[in-house]
Amino acid sequence: MKTRTIKKGCGIILIILIVLIIGFFWAFNEAFGEKKYSVTIEQNIGGKLICDVTYSADLQSWYYFIDYKYENPKGEIFDFGKGLYQGVEWNENDQLFEFKNWTILPTETDFGSIKIISFDLKSNKKSELIIESHSIQKDSIWKSKNIESVLMWSPSKVELDTINKNKIKVKYTFRIDRENPDNLGTRLIEYELDSLDGIPKMKSIRNKK
């Protein structure tokens, strides 16, 4: 009787262990695996943005890889390209903007930078510009300001501030001091979208309060 009770107890413990192990691997796969899904975002300009998303996570960070397609009110579909949100939650509300013939999609890409995708839907011409630390600090307008910065040192980040017609403002946060990672500078940089090639050009820099 005692032996039977011990065997029964061991069986229950074994079942509990199996359930815990299965639960652990399920939870690990949910947290650090890969998921694919689609999100449709209604656009303020009309039509909808179709986002095919691959979510991936590991022990260091998490990522949203996004393929963007725009379906206009006529049902025509245009492939805008890709975006990447790394280490931040994607708010699932990316919006398109219009200026003359250009339809503009601001999105993110890796290592704290943003991508501006400009698409002339009539001519099917598309332009992209990645705004990141190197491209900012190589610009002649930035160089003319003699701003103190440490280019190759983290943290640095570019964030979209506002878009109004062809004016695109970004907030740029950068490292000033090699020794102190908390000693950061911030500037508000204005770009203007070129109506011919659809590429934003830097126009002004001012302190961000």
mmCIF file of C-alpha atoms in Angstrom:
data_model
loop_
_atom_site.group_PDB
_atom_site.id
_atom_site.type_symbol
_atom_site.label_atom_id
_atom_site.label_comp_id
_atom_site.label_asym_id
_atom_site.label_seq_id
_atom_site.Cartn_x
_atom_site.Cartn_y
_atom_site.Cartn_z
ATOM 1 C CA MET A 1 0.000 0.000 0.000
ATOM 2 C CA LYS A 2 2.828 2.325 0.930
ATOM 3 C CA THR A 3 4.714 1.485 -2.277
ATOM 4 C CA ARG A 4 1.595 2.136 -4.344
ATOM 5 C CA THR A 5 1.159 5.532 -2.635
ATOM 6 C CA ILE A 6 4.790 6.441 -3.350
ATOM 7 C CA LYS A 7 4.420 5.463 -7.015
ATOM 8 C CA LYS A 8 1.233 7.499 -7.279
ATOM 9 C CA GLY A 9 2.964 10.504 -5.702
ATOM 10 C CA CYS A 10 5.929 10.168 -8.070
ATOM 11 C CA GLY A 11 3.546 9.957 -11.025
ATOM 12 C CA ILE A 12 1.825 13.183 -9.987
ATOM 13 C CA ILE A 13 5.172 14.931 -9.537
ATOM 14 C CA LEU A 14 6.308 13.704 -12.968
ATOM 15 C CA ILE A 15 3.130 15.009 -14.608
ATOM 16 C CA ILE A 16 3.590 18.387 -12.879
ATOM 17 C CA LEU A 17 7.206 18.554 -14.076
ATOM 18 C CA ILE A 18 6.194 17.732 -17.654
ATOM 19 C CA VAL A 19 3.496 20.411 -17.583
ATOM 20 C CA LEU A 20 5.994 22.946 -16.185
ATOM 21 C CA ILE A 21 8.587 22.083 -18.838
ATOM 22 C CA ILE A 22 6.032 22.358 -21.648
ATOM 23 C CA GLY A 23 4.775 25.635 -20.173
ATOM 24 C CA PHE A 24 8.322 26.980 -19.954
ATOM 25 C CA PHE A 25 9.111 26.223 -23.589
ATOM 26 C CA TRP A 26 5.761 27.647 -24.699
ATOM 27 C CA ALA A 27 6.346 30.854 -22.737
ATOM 28 C CA PHE A 28 9.932 31.094 -24.046
ATOM 29 C CA ASN A 29 8.757 30.672 -27.624
ATOM 30 C CA GLU A 30 6.039 33.295 -27.117
ATOM 31 C CA ALA A 31 8.529 35.756 -25.627
ATOM 32 C CA PHE A 32 11.536 35.116 -27.885
ATOM 33 C CA GLY A 33 10.148 33.457 -30.986
ATOM 34 C CA GLU A 34 9.030 34.909 -34.291
ATOM 35 C CA LYS A 35 5.476 35.913 -35.192
ATOM 36 C CA LYS A 36 4.044 37.019 -38.513
ATOM 37 C CA TYR A 37 0.830 38.974 -38.816
ATOM 38 C CA SER A 38 -0.809 41.780 -40.796
ATOM 39 C CA VAL A 39 -2.100 45.181 -39.662
ATOM 40 C CA THR A 40 -4.274 47.525 -41.751
ATOM 41 C CA ILE A 41 -4.119 51.226 -40.847
ATOM 42 C CA GLU A 42 -6.719 53.658 -42.148
ATOM 43 C CA GLN A 43 -4.991 56.744 -43.553
ATOM 44 C CA ASN A 44 -5.869 60.386 -42.946
ATOM 45 C CA ILE A 45 -5.198 61.083 -46.644
ATOM 46 C CA GLY A 46 -7.596 58.297 -47.655
ATOM 47 C CA GLY A 47 -6.989 54.653 -48.425
ATOM 48 C CA LYS A 48 -5.180 52.290 -46.107
ATOM 49 C CA LEU A 49 -1.674 51.178 -45.239
ATOM 50 C CA ILE A 50 -1.240 47.404 -45.237
ATOM 51 C CA CYS A 51 1.576 46.321 -42.938
ATOM 52 C CA ASP A 52 2.943 42.781 -43.100
ATOM 53 C CA VAL A 53 4.763 42.435 -39.782
ATOM 54 C CA THR A 54 7.401 40.015 -38.569
ATOM 55 C CA TYR A 55 7.929 40.343 -34.822
ATOM 56 C CA SER A 56 11.125 38.830 -33.462
ATOM 57 C CA ALA A 57 12.661 38.899 -29.990
ATOM 58 C CA ASP A 58 15.831 37.612 -28.351
ATOM 59 C CA LEU A 59 17.515 38.080 -24.992
ATOM 60 C CA GLN A 60 18.897 41.489 -25.989
ATOM 61 C CA SER A 61 16.015 43.256 -27.716
ATOM 62 C CA TRP A 62 12.908 42.918 -29.872
ATOM 63 C CA TYR A 63 12.150 43.933 -33.447
ATOM 64 C CA TYR A 64 9.216 44.755 -35.715
ATOM 65 C CA PHE A 65 10.143 44.209 -39.379
ATOM 66 C CA ILE A 66 7.431 45.818 -41.511
ATOM 67 C CA ASP A 67 6.631 45.610 -45.230
ATOM 68 C CA TYR A 68 4.435 48.555 -46.221
ATOM 69 C CA LYS A 69 1.886 48.582 -49.027
ATOM 70 C CA TYR A 70 -0.507 51.455 -49.670
ATOM 71 C CA GLU A 71 -3.958 50.833 -51.111
ATOM 72 C CA ASN A 72 -5.450 54.085 -52.374
ATOM 73 C CA PRO A 73 -9.201 54.808 -52.450
ATOM 74 C CA LYS A 74 -9.340 53.433 -56.030
ATOM 75 C CA GLY A 75 -8.024 50.066 -54.851
ATOM 76 C CA GLU A 76 -4.583 50.492 -56.459
ATOM 77 C CA ILE A 77 -1.711 49.064 -54.401
ATOM 78 C CA PHE A 78 1.796 50.565 -54.142
ATOM 79 C CA ASP A 79 4.783 48.894 -52.485
ATOM 80 C CA PHE A 80 6.422 51.469 -50.216
ATOM 81 C CA GLY A 81 9.206 49.264 -48.868
ATOM 82 C CA LYS A 82 10.367 48.327 -45.393
ATOM 83 C CA GLY A 83 10.677 49.721 -41.883
ATOM 84 C CA LEU A 84 12.238 48.438 -38.669
ATOM 85 C CA TYR A 85 11.263 49.312 -35.110
ATOM 86 C CA GLN A 86 13.974 48.068 -32.743
ATOM 87 C CA GLY A 87 13.679 47.970 -28.957
ATOM 88 C CA VAL A 88 10.511 50.114 -28.945
ATOM 89 C CA GLU A 89 6.844 49.257 -29.178
ATOM 90 C CA TRP A 90 5.357 49.933 -32.593
ATOM 91 C CA ASN A 91 2.147 51.975 -32.128
ATOM 92 C CA GLU A 92 0.500 50.581 -35.293
ATOM 93 C CA ASN A 93 -0.480 54.048 -36.493
ATOM 94 C CA ASP A 94 1.992 54.949 -39.240
ATOM 95 C CA GLN A 95 0.508 57.709 -41.400
ATOM 96 C CA LEU A 96 1.185 58.923 -44.920
ATOM 97 C CA PHE A 97 1.563 62.611 -45.808
ATOM 98 C CA GLU A 98 1.193 64.400 -49.142
ATOM 99 C CA PHE A 99 3.165 67.186 -50.799
ATOM 100 C CA LYS A 100 2.510 67.973 -54.470
ATOM 101 C CA ASN A 101 3.042 64.696 -56.368
ATOM 102 C CA TRP A 102 4.755 62.990 -53.455
ATOM 103 C CA THR A 103 3.240 60.651 -50.886
ATOM 104 C CA ILE A 104 5.528 60.489 -47.853
ATOM 105 C CA LEU A 105 5.949 57.708 -45.315
ATOM 106 C CA PRO A 106 8.133 58.326 -42.261
ATOM 107 C CA THR A 107 9.207 55.137 -40.512
ATOM 108 C CA GLU A 108 12.074 53.866 -38.405
ATOM 109 C CA THR A 109 15.095 51.788 -39.214
ATOM 110 C CA ASP A 110 17.875 50.283 -37.113
ATOM 111 C CA PHE A 111 20.126 51.909 -34.515
ATOM 112 C CA GLY A 112 18.025 54.939 -33.585
ATOM 113 C CA SER A 113 17.471 56.384 -37.043
ATOM 114 C CA ILE A 114 14.453 57.180 -39.215
ATOM 115 C CA LYS A 115 13.678 56.599 -42.870
ATOM 116 C CA ILE A 116 11.719 58.973 -45.083
ATOM 117 C CA ILE A 117 10.155 57.205 -48.069
ATOM 118 C CA SER A 118 8.824 59.490 -50.830
ATOM 119 C CA PHE A 119 6.692 57.961 -53.586
ATOM 120 C CA ASP A 120 5.337 59.660 -56.712
ATOM 121 C CA LEU A 121 2.356 57.393 -57.303
ATOM 122 C CA LYS A 122 1.747 58.764 -60.815
ATOM 123 C CA SER A 123 5.248 58.183 -62.200
ATOM 124 C CA ASN A 124 6.020 55.249 -59.860
ATOM 125 C CA LYS A 125 9.216 57.029 -58.793
ATOM 126 C CA LYS A 126 10.397 56.329 -55.258
ATOM 127 C CA SER A 127 13.121 57.932 -53.105
ATOM 128 C CA GLU A 128 14.428 57.044 -49.653
ATOM 129 C CA LEU A 129 16.537 58.935 -47.150
ATOM 130 C CA ILE A 130 17.839 57.490 -43.882
ATOM 131 C CA ILE A 131 18.440 60.234 -41.332
ATOM 132 C CA GLU A 132 21.011 59.085 -38.772
ATOM 133 C CA SER A 133 24.015 60.426 -36.878
ATOM 134 C CA HIS A 134 26.545 60.145 -39.705
ATOM 135 C CA SER A 135 24.364 61.718 -42.377
ATOM 136 C CA ILE A 136 23.448 64.578 -40.020
ATOM 137 C CA GLN A 137 26.987 65.368 -38.937
ATOM 138 C CA LYS A 138 28.384 65.135 -42.474
ATOM 139 C CA ASP A 139 25.960 67.799 -43.694
ATOM 140 C CA SER A 140 27.525 71.187 -44.420
ATOM 141 C CA ILE A 141 24.888 73.010 -42.338
ATOM 142 C CA TRP A 142 25.726 70.898 -39.272
ATOM 143 C CA LYS A 143 29.462 71.437 -39.802
ATOM 144 C CA SER A 144 28.983 75.192 -40.076
ATOM 145 C CA LYS A 145 27.485 75.278 -36.548
ATOM 146 C CA ASN A 146 30.608 73.786 -34.883
ATOM 147 C CA ILE A 147 28.408 71.772 -32.518
ATOM 148 C CA GLU A 148 30.298 69.799 -29.905
ATOM 149 C CA SER A 149 29.557 66.089 -30.244
ATOM 150 C CA VAL A 150 31.109 62.625 -30.065
ATOM 151 C CA LEU A 151 29.944 60.952 -33.249
ATOM 152 C CA MET A 152 30.889 57.329 -32.700
ATOM 153 C CA TRP A 153 29.694 57.081 -29.102
ATOM 154 C CA SER A 154 26.277 55.955 -27.887
ATOM 155 C CA PRO A 155 23.612 56.886 -27.071
ATOM 156 C CA SER A 156 22.347 58.797 -30.073
ATOM 157 C CA LYS A 157 18.873 58.860 -31.561
ATOM 158 C CA VAL A 158 16.859 60.506 -34.322
ATOM 159 C CA GLU A 159 13.096 60.881 -33.821
ATOM 160 C CA LEU A 160 10.404 62.373 -36.022
ATOM 161 C CA ASP A 161 9.024 65.591 -34.533
ATOM 162 C CA THR A 162 6.506 66.942 -37.085
ATOM 163 C CA ILE A 163 5.652 66.930 -40.784
ATOM 164 C CA ASN A 164 3.858 69.904 -42.347
ATOM 165 C CA LYS A 165 3.612 69.839 -46.143
ATOM 166 C CA ASN A 166 7.242 69.638 -47.316
ATOM 167 C CA LYS A 167 8.792 70.562 -43.953
ATOM 168 C CA ILE A 168 10.039 67.620 -41.899
ATOM 169 C CA LYS A 169 11.374 68.271 -38.409
ATOM 170 C CA VAL A 170 13.418 65.690 -36.509
ATOM 171 C CA LYS A 171 14.750 65.653 -32.977
ATOM 172 C CA TYR A 172 18.384 64.583 -32.783
ATOM 173 C CA THR A 173 19.880 63.513 -29.446
ATOM 174 C CA PHE A 174 23.632 62.922 -29.365
ATOM 175 C CA ARG A 175 26.537 62.283 -27.022
ATOM 176 C CA ILE A 176 28.726 65.229 -26.002
ATOM 177 C CA ASP A 177 31.111 63.708 -23.471
ATOM 178 C CA ARG A 178 33.173 60.523 -23.913
ATOM 179 C CA GLU A 179 33.298 59.992 -20.164
ATOM 180 C CA ASN A 180 29.707 60.745 -19.196
ATOM 181 C CA PRO A 181 26.957 58.925 -21.162
ATOM 182 C CA ASP A 182 24.329 61.154 -19.560
ATOM 183 C CA ASN A 183 25.845 64.336 -20.971
ATOM 184 C CA LEU A 184 23.700 64.700 -24.090
ATOM 185 C CA GLY A 185 22.884 67.421 -26.564
ATOM 186 C CA THR A 186 19.617 67.863 -28.449
ATOM 187 C CA ARG A 187 18.832 69.749 -31.647
ATOM 188 C CA LEU A 188 15.697 70.224 -33.708
ATOM 189 C CA ILE A 189 16.618 69.857 -37.383
ATOM 190 C CA GLU A 190 14.353 70.940 -40.213
ATOM 191 C CA TYR A 191 14.442 69.277 -43.611
ATOM 192 C CA GLU A 192 12.575 70.304 -46.736
ATOM 193 C CA LEU A 193 11.374 67.780 -49.281
ATOM 194 C CA ASP A 194 12.717 68.539 -52.751
ATOM 195 C CA SER A 195 9.736 68.648 -55.094
ATOM 196 C CA LEU A 196 11.814 67.233 -58.000
ATOM 197 C CA ASP A 197 13.557 64.182 -56.540
ATOM 198 C CA GLY A 198 11.522 63.689 -53.335
ATOM 199 C CA ILE A 199 14.623 63.679 -51.123
ATOM 200 C CA PRO A 200 14.575 65.799 -47.917
ATOM 201 C CA LYS A 201 17.408 68.348 -47.624
ATOM 202 C CA MET A 202 18.629 69.828 -44.338
ATOM 203 C CA LYS A 203 17.671 73.517 -44.008
ATOM 204 C CA SER A 204 18.117 74.616 -40.400
ATOM 205 C CA ILE A 205 19.226 73.544 -36.928
ATOM 206 C CA ARG A 206 18.113 75.010 -33.620
ATOM 207 C CA ASN A 207 18.294 74.105 -29.959
ATOM 208 C CA LYS A 208 15.535 71.876 -28.683
ATOM 209 C CA LYS A 209 14.170 72.958 -25.305
#
